[in-house]
Coordinates of C-alpha atoms in Angstrom, one line a residue:
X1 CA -8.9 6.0 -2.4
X2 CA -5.5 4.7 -3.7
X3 CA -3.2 3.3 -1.2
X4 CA 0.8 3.4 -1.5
X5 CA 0.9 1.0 1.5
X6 CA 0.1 -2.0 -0.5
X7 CA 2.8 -1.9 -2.6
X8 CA 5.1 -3.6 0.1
X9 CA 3.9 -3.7 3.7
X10 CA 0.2 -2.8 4.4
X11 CA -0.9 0.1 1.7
X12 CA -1.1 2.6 0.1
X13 CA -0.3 -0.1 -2.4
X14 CA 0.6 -2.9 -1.1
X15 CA 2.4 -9.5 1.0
X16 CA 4.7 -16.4 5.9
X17 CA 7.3 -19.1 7.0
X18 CA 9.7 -21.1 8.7
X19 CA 12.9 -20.7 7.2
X20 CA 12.3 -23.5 5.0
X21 CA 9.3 -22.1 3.2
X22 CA 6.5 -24.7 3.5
X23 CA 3.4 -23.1 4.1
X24 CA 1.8 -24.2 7.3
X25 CA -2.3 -24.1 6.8
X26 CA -4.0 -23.0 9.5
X27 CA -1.7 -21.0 11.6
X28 CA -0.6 -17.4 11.0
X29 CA 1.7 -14.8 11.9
X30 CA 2.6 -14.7 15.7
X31 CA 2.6 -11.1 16.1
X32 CA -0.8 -9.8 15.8
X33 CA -2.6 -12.4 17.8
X34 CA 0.2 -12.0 20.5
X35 CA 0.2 -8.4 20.8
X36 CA -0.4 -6.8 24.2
X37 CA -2.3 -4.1 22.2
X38 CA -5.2 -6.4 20.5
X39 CA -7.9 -4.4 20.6
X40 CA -11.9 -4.8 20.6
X41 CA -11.9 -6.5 17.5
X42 CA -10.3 -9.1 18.8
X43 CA -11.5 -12.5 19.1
X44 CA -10.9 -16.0 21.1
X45 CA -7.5 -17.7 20.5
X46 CA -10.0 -20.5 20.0
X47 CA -11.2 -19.0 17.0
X48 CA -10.5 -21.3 14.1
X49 CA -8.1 -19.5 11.4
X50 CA -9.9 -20.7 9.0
X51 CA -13.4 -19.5 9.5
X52 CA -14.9 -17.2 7.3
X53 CA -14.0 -13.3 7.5
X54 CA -16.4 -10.8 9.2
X55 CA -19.3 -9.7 6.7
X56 CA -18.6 -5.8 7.4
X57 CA -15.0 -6.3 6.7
X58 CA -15.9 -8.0 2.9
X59 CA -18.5 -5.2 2.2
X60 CA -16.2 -3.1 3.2
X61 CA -13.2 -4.1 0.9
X62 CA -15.4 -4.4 -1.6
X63 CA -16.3 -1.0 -1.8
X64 CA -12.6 0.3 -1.0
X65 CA -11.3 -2.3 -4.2
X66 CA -14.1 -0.1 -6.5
X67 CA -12.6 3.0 -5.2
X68 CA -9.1 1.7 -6.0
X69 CA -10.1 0.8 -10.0
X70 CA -11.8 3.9 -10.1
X71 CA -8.7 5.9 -8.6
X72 CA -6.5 3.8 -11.0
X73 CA -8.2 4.6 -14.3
X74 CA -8.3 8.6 -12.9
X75 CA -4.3 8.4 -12.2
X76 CA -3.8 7.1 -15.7
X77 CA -6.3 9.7 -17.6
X78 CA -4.4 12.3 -15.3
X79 CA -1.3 11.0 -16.7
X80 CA -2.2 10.9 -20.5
X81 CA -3.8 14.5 -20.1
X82 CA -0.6 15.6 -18.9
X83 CA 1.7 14.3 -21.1
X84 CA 0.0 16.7 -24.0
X85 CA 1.9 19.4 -22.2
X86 CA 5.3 17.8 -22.1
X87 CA 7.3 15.6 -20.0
X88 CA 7.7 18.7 -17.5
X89 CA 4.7 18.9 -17.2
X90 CA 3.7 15.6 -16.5
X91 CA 6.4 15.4 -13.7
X92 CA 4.8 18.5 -12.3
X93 CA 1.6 16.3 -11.7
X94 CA 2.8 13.9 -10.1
X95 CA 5.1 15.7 -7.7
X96 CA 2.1 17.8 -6.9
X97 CA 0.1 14.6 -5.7
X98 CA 3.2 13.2 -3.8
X99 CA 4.2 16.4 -2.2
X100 CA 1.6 17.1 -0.3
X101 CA 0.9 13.0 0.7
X102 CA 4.1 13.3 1.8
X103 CA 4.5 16.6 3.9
X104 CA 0.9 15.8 5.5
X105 CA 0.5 12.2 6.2
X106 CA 2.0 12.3 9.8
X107 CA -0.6 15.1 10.3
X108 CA -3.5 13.2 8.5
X109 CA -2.8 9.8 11.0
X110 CA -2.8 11.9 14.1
X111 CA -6.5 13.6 12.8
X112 CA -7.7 9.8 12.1
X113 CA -6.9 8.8 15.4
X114 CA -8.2 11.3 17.4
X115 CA -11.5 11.6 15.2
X116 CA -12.2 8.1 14.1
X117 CA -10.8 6.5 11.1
X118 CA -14.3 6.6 9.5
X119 CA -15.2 9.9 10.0
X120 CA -11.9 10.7 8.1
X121 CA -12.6 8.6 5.7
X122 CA -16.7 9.7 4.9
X123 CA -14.9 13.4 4.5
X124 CA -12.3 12.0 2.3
X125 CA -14.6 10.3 0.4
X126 CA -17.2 13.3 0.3
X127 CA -14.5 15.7 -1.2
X128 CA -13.4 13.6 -3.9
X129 CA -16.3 13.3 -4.6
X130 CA -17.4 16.7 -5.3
X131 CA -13.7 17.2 -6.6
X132 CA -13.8 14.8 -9.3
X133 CA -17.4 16.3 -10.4
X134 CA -16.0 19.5 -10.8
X135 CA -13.3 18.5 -12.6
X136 CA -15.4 16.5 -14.6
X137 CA -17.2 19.8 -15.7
X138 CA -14.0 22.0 -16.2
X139 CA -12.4 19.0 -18.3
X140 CA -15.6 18.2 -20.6
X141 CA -14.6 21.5 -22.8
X142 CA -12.0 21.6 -25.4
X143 CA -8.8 21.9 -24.0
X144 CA -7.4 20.8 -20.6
X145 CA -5.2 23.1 -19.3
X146 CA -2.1 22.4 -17.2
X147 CA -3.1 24.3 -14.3
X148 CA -6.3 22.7 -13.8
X149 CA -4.6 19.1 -14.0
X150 CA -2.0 20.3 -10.9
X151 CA -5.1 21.9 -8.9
X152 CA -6.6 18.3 -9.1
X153 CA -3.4 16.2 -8.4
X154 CA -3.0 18.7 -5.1
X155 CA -6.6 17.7 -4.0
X156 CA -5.7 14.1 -4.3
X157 CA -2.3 14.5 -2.2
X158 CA -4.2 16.0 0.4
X159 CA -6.7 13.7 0.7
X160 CA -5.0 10.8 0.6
X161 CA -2.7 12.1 3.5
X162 CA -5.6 12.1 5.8
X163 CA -7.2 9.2 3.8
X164 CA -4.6 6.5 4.0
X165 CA -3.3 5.9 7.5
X166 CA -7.2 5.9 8.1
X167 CA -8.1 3.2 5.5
X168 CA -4.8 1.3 6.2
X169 CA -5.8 0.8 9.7
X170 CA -9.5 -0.6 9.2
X171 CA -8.5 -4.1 8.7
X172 CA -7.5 -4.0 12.8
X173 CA -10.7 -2.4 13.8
X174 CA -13.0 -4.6 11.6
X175 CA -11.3 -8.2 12.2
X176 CA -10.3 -10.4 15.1
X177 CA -6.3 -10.7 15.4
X178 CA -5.9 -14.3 14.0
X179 CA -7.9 -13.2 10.9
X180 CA -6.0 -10.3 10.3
X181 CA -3.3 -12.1 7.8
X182 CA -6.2 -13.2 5.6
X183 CA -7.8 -10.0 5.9
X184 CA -4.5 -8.2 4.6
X185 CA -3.6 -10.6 2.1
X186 CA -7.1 -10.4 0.6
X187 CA -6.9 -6.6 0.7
X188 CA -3.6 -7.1 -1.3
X189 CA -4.7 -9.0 -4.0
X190 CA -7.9 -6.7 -4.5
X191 CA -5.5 -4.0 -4.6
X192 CA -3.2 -5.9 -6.8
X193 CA -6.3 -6.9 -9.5
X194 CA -7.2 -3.1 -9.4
X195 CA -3.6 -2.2 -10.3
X196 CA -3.4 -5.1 -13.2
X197 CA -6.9 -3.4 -14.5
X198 CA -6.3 0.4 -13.8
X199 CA -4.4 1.0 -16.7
X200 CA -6.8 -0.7 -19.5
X201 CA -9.4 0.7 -17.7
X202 CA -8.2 4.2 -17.8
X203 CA -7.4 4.1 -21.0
X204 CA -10.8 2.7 -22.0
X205 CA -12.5 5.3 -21.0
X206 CA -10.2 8.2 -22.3
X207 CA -10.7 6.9 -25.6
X208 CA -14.3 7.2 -25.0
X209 CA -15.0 10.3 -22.4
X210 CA -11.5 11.9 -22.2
X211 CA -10.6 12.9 -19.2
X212 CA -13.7 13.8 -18.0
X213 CA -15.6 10.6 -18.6
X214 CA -12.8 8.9 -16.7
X215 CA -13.0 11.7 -13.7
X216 CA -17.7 10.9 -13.5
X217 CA -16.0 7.2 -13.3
X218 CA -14.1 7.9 -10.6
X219 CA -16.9 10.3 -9.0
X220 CA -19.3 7.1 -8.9
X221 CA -16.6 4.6 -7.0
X222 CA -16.2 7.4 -4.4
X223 CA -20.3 7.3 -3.9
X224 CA -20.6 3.8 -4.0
X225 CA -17.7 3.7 -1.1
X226 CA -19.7 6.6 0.4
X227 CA -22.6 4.4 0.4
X228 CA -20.6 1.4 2.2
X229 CA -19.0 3.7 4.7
X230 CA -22.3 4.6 5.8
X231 CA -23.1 1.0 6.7
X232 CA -20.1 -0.6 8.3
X233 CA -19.2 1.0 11.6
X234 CA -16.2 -0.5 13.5
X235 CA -16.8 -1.1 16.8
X236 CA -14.1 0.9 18.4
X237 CA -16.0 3.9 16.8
X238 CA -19.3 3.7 17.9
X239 CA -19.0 6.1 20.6
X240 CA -18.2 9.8 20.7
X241 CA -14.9 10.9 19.1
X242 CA -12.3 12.2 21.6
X243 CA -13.3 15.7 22.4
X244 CA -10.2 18.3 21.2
X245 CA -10.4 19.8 25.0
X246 CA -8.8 16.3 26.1
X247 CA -6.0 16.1 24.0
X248 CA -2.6 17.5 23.0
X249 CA -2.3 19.8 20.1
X250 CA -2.3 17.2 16.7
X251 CA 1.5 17.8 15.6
X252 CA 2.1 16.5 19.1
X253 CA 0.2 13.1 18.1
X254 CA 2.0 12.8 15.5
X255 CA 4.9 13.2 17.1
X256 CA 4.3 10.9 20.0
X257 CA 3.3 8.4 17.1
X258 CA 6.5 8.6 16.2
X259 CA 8.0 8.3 19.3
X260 CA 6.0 4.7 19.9
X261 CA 7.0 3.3 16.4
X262 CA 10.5 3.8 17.1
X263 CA 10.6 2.8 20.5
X264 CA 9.0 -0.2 19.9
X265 CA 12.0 -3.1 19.2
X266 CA 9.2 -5.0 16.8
X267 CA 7.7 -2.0 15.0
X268 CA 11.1 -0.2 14.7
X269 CA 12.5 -3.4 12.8
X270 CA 9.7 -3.3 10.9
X271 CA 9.2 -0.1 9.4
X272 CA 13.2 -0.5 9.0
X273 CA 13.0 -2.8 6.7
X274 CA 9.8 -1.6 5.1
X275 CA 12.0 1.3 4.1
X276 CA 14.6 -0.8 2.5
X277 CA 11.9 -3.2 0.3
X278 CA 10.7 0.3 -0.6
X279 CA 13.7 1.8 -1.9
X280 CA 14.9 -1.5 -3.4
X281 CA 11.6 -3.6 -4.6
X282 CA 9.3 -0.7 -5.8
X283 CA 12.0 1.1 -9.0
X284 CA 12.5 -2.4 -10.5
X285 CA 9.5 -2.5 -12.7
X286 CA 8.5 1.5 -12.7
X287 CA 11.8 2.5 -13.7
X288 CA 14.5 -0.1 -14.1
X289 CA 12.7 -2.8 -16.3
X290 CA 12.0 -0.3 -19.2
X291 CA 15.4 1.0 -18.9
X292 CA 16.7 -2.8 -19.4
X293 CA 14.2 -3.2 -22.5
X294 CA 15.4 -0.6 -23.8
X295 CA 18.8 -1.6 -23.8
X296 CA 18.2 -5.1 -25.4
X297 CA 15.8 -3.5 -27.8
X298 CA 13.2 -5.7 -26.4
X299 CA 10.1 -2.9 -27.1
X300 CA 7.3 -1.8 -24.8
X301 CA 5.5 -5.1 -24.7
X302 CA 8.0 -6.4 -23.1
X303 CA 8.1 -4.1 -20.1
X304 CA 4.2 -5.2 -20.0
X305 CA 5.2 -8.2 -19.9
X306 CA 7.0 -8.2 -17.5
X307 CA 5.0 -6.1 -15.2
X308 CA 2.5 -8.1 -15.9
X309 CA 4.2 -11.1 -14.3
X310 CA 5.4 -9.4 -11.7
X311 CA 1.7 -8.1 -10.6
X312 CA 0.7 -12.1 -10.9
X313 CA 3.5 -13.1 -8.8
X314 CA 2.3 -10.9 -5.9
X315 CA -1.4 -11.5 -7.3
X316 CA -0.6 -15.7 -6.6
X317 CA 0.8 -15.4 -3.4
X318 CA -1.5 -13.2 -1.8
X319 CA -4.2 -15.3 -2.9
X320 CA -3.0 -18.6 -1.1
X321 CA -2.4 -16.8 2.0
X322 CA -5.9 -15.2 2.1
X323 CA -7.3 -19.0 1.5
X324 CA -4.5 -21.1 3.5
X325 CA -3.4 -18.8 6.2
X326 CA 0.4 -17.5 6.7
X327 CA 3.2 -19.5 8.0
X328 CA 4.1 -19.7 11.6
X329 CA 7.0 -17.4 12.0
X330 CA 5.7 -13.9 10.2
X331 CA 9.5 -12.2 10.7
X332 CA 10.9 -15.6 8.8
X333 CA 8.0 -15.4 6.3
X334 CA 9.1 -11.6 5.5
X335 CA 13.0 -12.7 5.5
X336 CA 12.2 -15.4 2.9
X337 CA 10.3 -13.0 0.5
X338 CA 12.6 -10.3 0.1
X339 CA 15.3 -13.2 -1.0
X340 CA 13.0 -14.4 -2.8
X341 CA 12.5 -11.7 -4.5
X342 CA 16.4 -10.8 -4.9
X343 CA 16.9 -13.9 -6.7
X344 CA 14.2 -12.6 -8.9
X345 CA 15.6 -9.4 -9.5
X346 CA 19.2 -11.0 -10.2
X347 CA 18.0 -12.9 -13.0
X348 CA 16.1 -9.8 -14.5
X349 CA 19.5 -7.5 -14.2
X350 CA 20.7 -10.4 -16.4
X351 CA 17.9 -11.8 -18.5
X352 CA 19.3 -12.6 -22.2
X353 CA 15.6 -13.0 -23.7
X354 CA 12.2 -11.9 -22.6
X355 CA 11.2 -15.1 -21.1
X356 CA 13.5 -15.3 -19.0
X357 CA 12.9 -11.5 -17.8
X358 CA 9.3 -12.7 -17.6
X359 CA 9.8 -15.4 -15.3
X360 CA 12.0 -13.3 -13.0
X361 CA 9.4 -10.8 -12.8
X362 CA 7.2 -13.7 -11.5
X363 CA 9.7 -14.6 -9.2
X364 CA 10.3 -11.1 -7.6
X365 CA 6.2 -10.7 -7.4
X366 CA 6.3 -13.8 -5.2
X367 CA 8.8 -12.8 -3.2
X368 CA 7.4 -9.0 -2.7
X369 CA 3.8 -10.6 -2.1
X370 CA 5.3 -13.3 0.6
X371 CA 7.2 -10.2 2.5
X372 CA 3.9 -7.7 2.3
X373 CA 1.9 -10.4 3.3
X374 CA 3.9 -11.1 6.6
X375 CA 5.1 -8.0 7.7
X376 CA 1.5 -6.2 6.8
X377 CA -0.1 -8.0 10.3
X378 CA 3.3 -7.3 12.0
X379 CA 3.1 -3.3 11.6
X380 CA -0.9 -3.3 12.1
X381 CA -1.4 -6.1 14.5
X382 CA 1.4 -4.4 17.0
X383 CA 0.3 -1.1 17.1
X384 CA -1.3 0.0 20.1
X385 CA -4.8 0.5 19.7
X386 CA -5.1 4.4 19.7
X387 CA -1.9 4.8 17.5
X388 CA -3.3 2.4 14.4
X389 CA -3.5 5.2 11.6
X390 CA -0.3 7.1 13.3
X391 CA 1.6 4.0 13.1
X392 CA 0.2 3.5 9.3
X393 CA 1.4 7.0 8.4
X394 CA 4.4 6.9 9.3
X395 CA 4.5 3.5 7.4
X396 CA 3.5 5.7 4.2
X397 CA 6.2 8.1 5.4
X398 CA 8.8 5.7 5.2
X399 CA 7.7 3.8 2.0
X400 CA 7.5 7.6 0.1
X401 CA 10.8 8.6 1.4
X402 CA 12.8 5.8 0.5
X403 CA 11.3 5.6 -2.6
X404 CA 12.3 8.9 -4.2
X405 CA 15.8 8.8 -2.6
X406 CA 16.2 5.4 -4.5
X407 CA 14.7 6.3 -7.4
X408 CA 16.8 9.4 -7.8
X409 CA 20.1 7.7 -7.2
X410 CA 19.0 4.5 -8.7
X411 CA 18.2 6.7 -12.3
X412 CA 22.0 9.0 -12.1
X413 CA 23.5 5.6 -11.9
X414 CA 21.7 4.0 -15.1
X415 CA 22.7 6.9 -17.0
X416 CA 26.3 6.2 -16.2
X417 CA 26.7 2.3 -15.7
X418 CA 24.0 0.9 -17.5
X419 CA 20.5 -0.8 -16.4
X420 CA 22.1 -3.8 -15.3
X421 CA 24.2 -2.8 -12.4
X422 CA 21.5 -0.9 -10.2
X423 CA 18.9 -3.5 -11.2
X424 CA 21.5 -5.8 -9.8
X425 CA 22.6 -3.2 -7.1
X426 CA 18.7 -3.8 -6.0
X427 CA 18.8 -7.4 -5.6
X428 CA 22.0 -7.1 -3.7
X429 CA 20.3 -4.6 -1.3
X430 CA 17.0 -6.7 -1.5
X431 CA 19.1 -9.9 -0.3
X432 CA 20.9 -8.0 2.6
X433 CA 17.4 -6.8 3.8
X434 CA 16.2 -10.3 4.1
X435 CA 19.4 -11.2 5.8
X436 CA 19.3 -8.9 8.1
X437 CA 15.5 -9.3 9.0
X438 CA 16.8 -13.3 9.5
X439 CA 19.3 -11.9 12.0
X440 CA 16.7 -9.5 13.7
X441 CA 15.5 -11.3 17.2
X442 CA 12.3 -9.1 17.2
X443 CA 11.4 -10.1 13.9
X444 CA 12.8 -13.6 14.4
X445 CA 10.3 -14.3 17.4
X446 CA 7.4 -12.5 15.5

C-alpha cells in the first residue's frame, strides 16, 4: 500500500546533525534508543550501529517497496482514466481517496493496535487484492465509466486508513532501537525510487493494458506482499490479539492516542512541526513548480526536471543515512533540513533559468530528506509501545490536514500575486519551522 507518511516524517510518503551539519558515522538519533517506551524489538546499547539490519525487516520492505510501484502505476492509470471525463471529474477521484484516508485514519490506528499491525495489514492486503481484480474485469471493456473509477478510489481511502498507521509502525516492531534510523531512511529511499518510477511505470502499462492491465499489475504486488506478510511475524505479535471484552470502545483508543501524542512534550513538538513541513514542503513541486514554469514559459519538461531533482535530493540523502547512520542530535538534524530546504525553495521562487530551478530542487530534496530522516525515528521510536500505529495516524492526520489547508490558500494566492510570492511565502515558513524546532528544548535534547 501507498504511504503519505513518507513524504516528510515517517509515511505515507515519506528523511541528522549537530548544528554544524557534519555527519557523524556511527551514531544515530538520541530519541529512539533513549525512549522509556523501547519495546521487544529492542536490542543492547552495545549493539554496533553499523551491523547489518534484521533479515525479516529487508524481506519485508522488499515486499512493501513492490506494493508501493504497484500502487504508483495504479494512482497514475487512475489519474489518466479520469482525466477522459474532465478536470471535475478527475478532482472527484482524488477527493474520494483522501476523504475517506482522512476521516478514518484515527479509527484505522486504534483497530491496528488493538488487533496487531499484521493482521491489519494481511486484510488490507487481501481486499485490494480482490478489489483491483474486479476492477480489472469491469475496466477491460470499452469504456471506463466515472462511477466505477470513484467506487475504486473509495476502496483505496479506506484501506489505506486502516493500512497506513499499521505499516508505518512495523519498522519499531521488526528492528532494534539503534537500527531504527537506518531502517527508516532505507524505507524512504525505497519509497522515494518507487515514486521516481511510478509514473513511467503507470504509464507503460496504460499504453499497453489500459487501465486494466495496470489494475492485474497492481493485483500481483498486493499477492506478492500477501506472500511476505505471511512469513515475517513481529515478535510483539506472536501471541493472541487483545480480546475486545478487555478494552474500551475503539473511538476511545483513538482518542486516548490522541491524548498521549499531545501530552507528550517530544511527540507534541514533533508532530507540530511535521504539520508545518507538510503544509510548506509538500505544494512546492505538486503545485507551485508548474505554476512557476508556466510563468517563465519554461514547458512541462521542466517541471520534470525539476521534480526529478527534487526526488534525487531526498533519494541522496536517505541513502547515506541508511549506510552511515544519522547524526548525533536527531531534533538539530531535523532543524537543519527544513533550512535546508528553505534555501532551496528561495532560489526556486526566484530561479531565472531551468538550471538554476533544477539545482534548487536538489537542494530542497536534501533538505526534506535530512528532516524526514531525523524526525521519522523521533515520532516512531517515542511512542509508547501499544500506541505505535495510533501515534502514526495521527501523524497521517496531521500531514493530510495541513496539506489541503496549504494547498488551498497557497493556490488563491498564485492566482492573485503570482507563483513567486507563495513559493517564497513557503521557504519563509519552511525557515521559521527549522528555527523554531532549533529553539525547541524537547527537540533540542532529542
Amino acid at each position: 500500500m501507498a504511504t503519505t507518511s513518507e513524504s516528510t516524517a515517517s509515511g505515507s510518503p515519506a528523511s541528522e546533525s549537530t548544528a554544524s551539519g557534519g555527519p557523524a558515522t556511527g551514531t544515530t538519533a538520541a530519541g529512539p534508543s533513549d525512549s522509556p517506551h523501547a519495546g521487544p524489538a529492542d536490542t543492547p546499547a552495545a549493539v554496533p550501529v553499523r551491523a547489518g539490519l534484521p533479515g525479516r525487516y529487508l524481506l519485508w520492505l522488499g515486499g512493501t517497496q513492490a506494493g508501493l510501484l504497484g500502487d504508483a502505476a495504479l494512482y497514475f492509470a487512475l489519474g489518466w482514466a479520469a482525466s477522459a471525463h474532465g478536470g471535475g471529474a478527475a478532482g472527484l477521484v482524488l477527493t474520494a481517496i483522501t476523504l475517506p484516508r482522512t476521516a478514518l485514519v484515527l479509527l484505522g490506528g486504534a483497530v491496528a493496535d488493538r488487533f496487531g499491525a499484521r493482521r491489519v495489514m494481511l486484510a488490507g492486503d487481501a481486499v485490494m487484492l480482490a478489489g483491483t481484480l474486479a476492477l480489472a474485469a469491469a475496466a477491460s471493456g470499452p469504456g471506463i465509466p466515472l462511477r466505477l473509477l470513484v467506487a475504486a478510489a473509495a476502496v483505496i481511502g479506506t484501506v489505506d486508513a486502516f493500512y497506513l498507521p499499521a505499516s508505518g509502525s512495523m519498522p519499531r516492531r521488526l528492528v532494534g532501537a539503534h537500527q531504527l534510523p537506518r531502517a527508516l531512511a532505507l524505507r524512504q529511499a525505497g519509497g522515494q525510487v518507487a515514486a521516481l518510477l511510478g509514473a513511467p511505470l503507470g504509464g507503460a502499462l496504460v499504453a499497453v493494458g489500459g487501465l486494466a492491465g495496470a489494475a492485474l499489475a497492481d493485483a500481483v504486488s498486493f499477492g506478492l506482499v500477501l506472500l511476505v506478510l505471511l512469513r515475517v511475524r513481529p515478535p510483539a505479535e506472536r501471541g493472541p490479539a487483545r480480546s475486545a471484552a478487555d478494552s474500551p470502545g475503539l473511538l476511545r483508543e483513538a482518542a486516548a492516542g490522541v491524548r498521549l501524542a499531545l501530552a507528550d512534550p517530544l511527540l507534541r513538538a514533533a508532530l507540530l512541526l511535521t504539520g508545518a513541513a507538510a503544509g510548506a514542503l509538500l505544494p512546492v513541486v505538486s503545485l507551485l513548480v508548474p505554476l512557476l514554469a508556466r510563468t517563465h514559459g519554461w514547458g512541462a519538461g521542466a517541471v520534470g526536471l525539476v521534480g526529478g531533482g527534487e526526488g534525487a535530493g531526498v533519494l541522496v540523502v536517505a541513502g547515506l543515512v541508511s549506510w552511515r547512520g544519522t547524526l548525533r542530535r536527531a531534533g538539530a538534524g531535523a532543524a537543519a533540513g527544513l533550512c535546508t530546504a528553505s534555501a532551496g525553495i528561495a532560489v526556486l521562487a526566484w530561479a531565472p533559468g531551468v538550471a538554476p530551478a533544477v539545482a534548487a530542487g536538489v537542494v530542497a530534496g536534501a533538505g526534506s530528506g535530512l528532516f524526514a530522516c531525523h524526525l521519522g525515528p523521533l515520532v516512531l521510536g517515542g511512542a509508547p509501545e501499544g500506541h505505535l500505529s495510533r501515534v502514526q495516524a495521527l501523524l497521517t492526520l496531521v500531514q493530510s490536514a495541513a496539506l489541503v489547508l496549504s494547498t488551498g490558500l497557497l493556490g488563491v494566492l498564485a492566482d492573485t500575486a503570482g507563483a513567486r510570492w507563495p513559493t517564497a511565502l513557503c521557504a519563509l515558513a519552511t525557515g521559521a519551522a527549522g528555527l523554531a524546532a532549533f529553539s525547541s528544548a524537547a527537540l533540542r535534547r532529542a
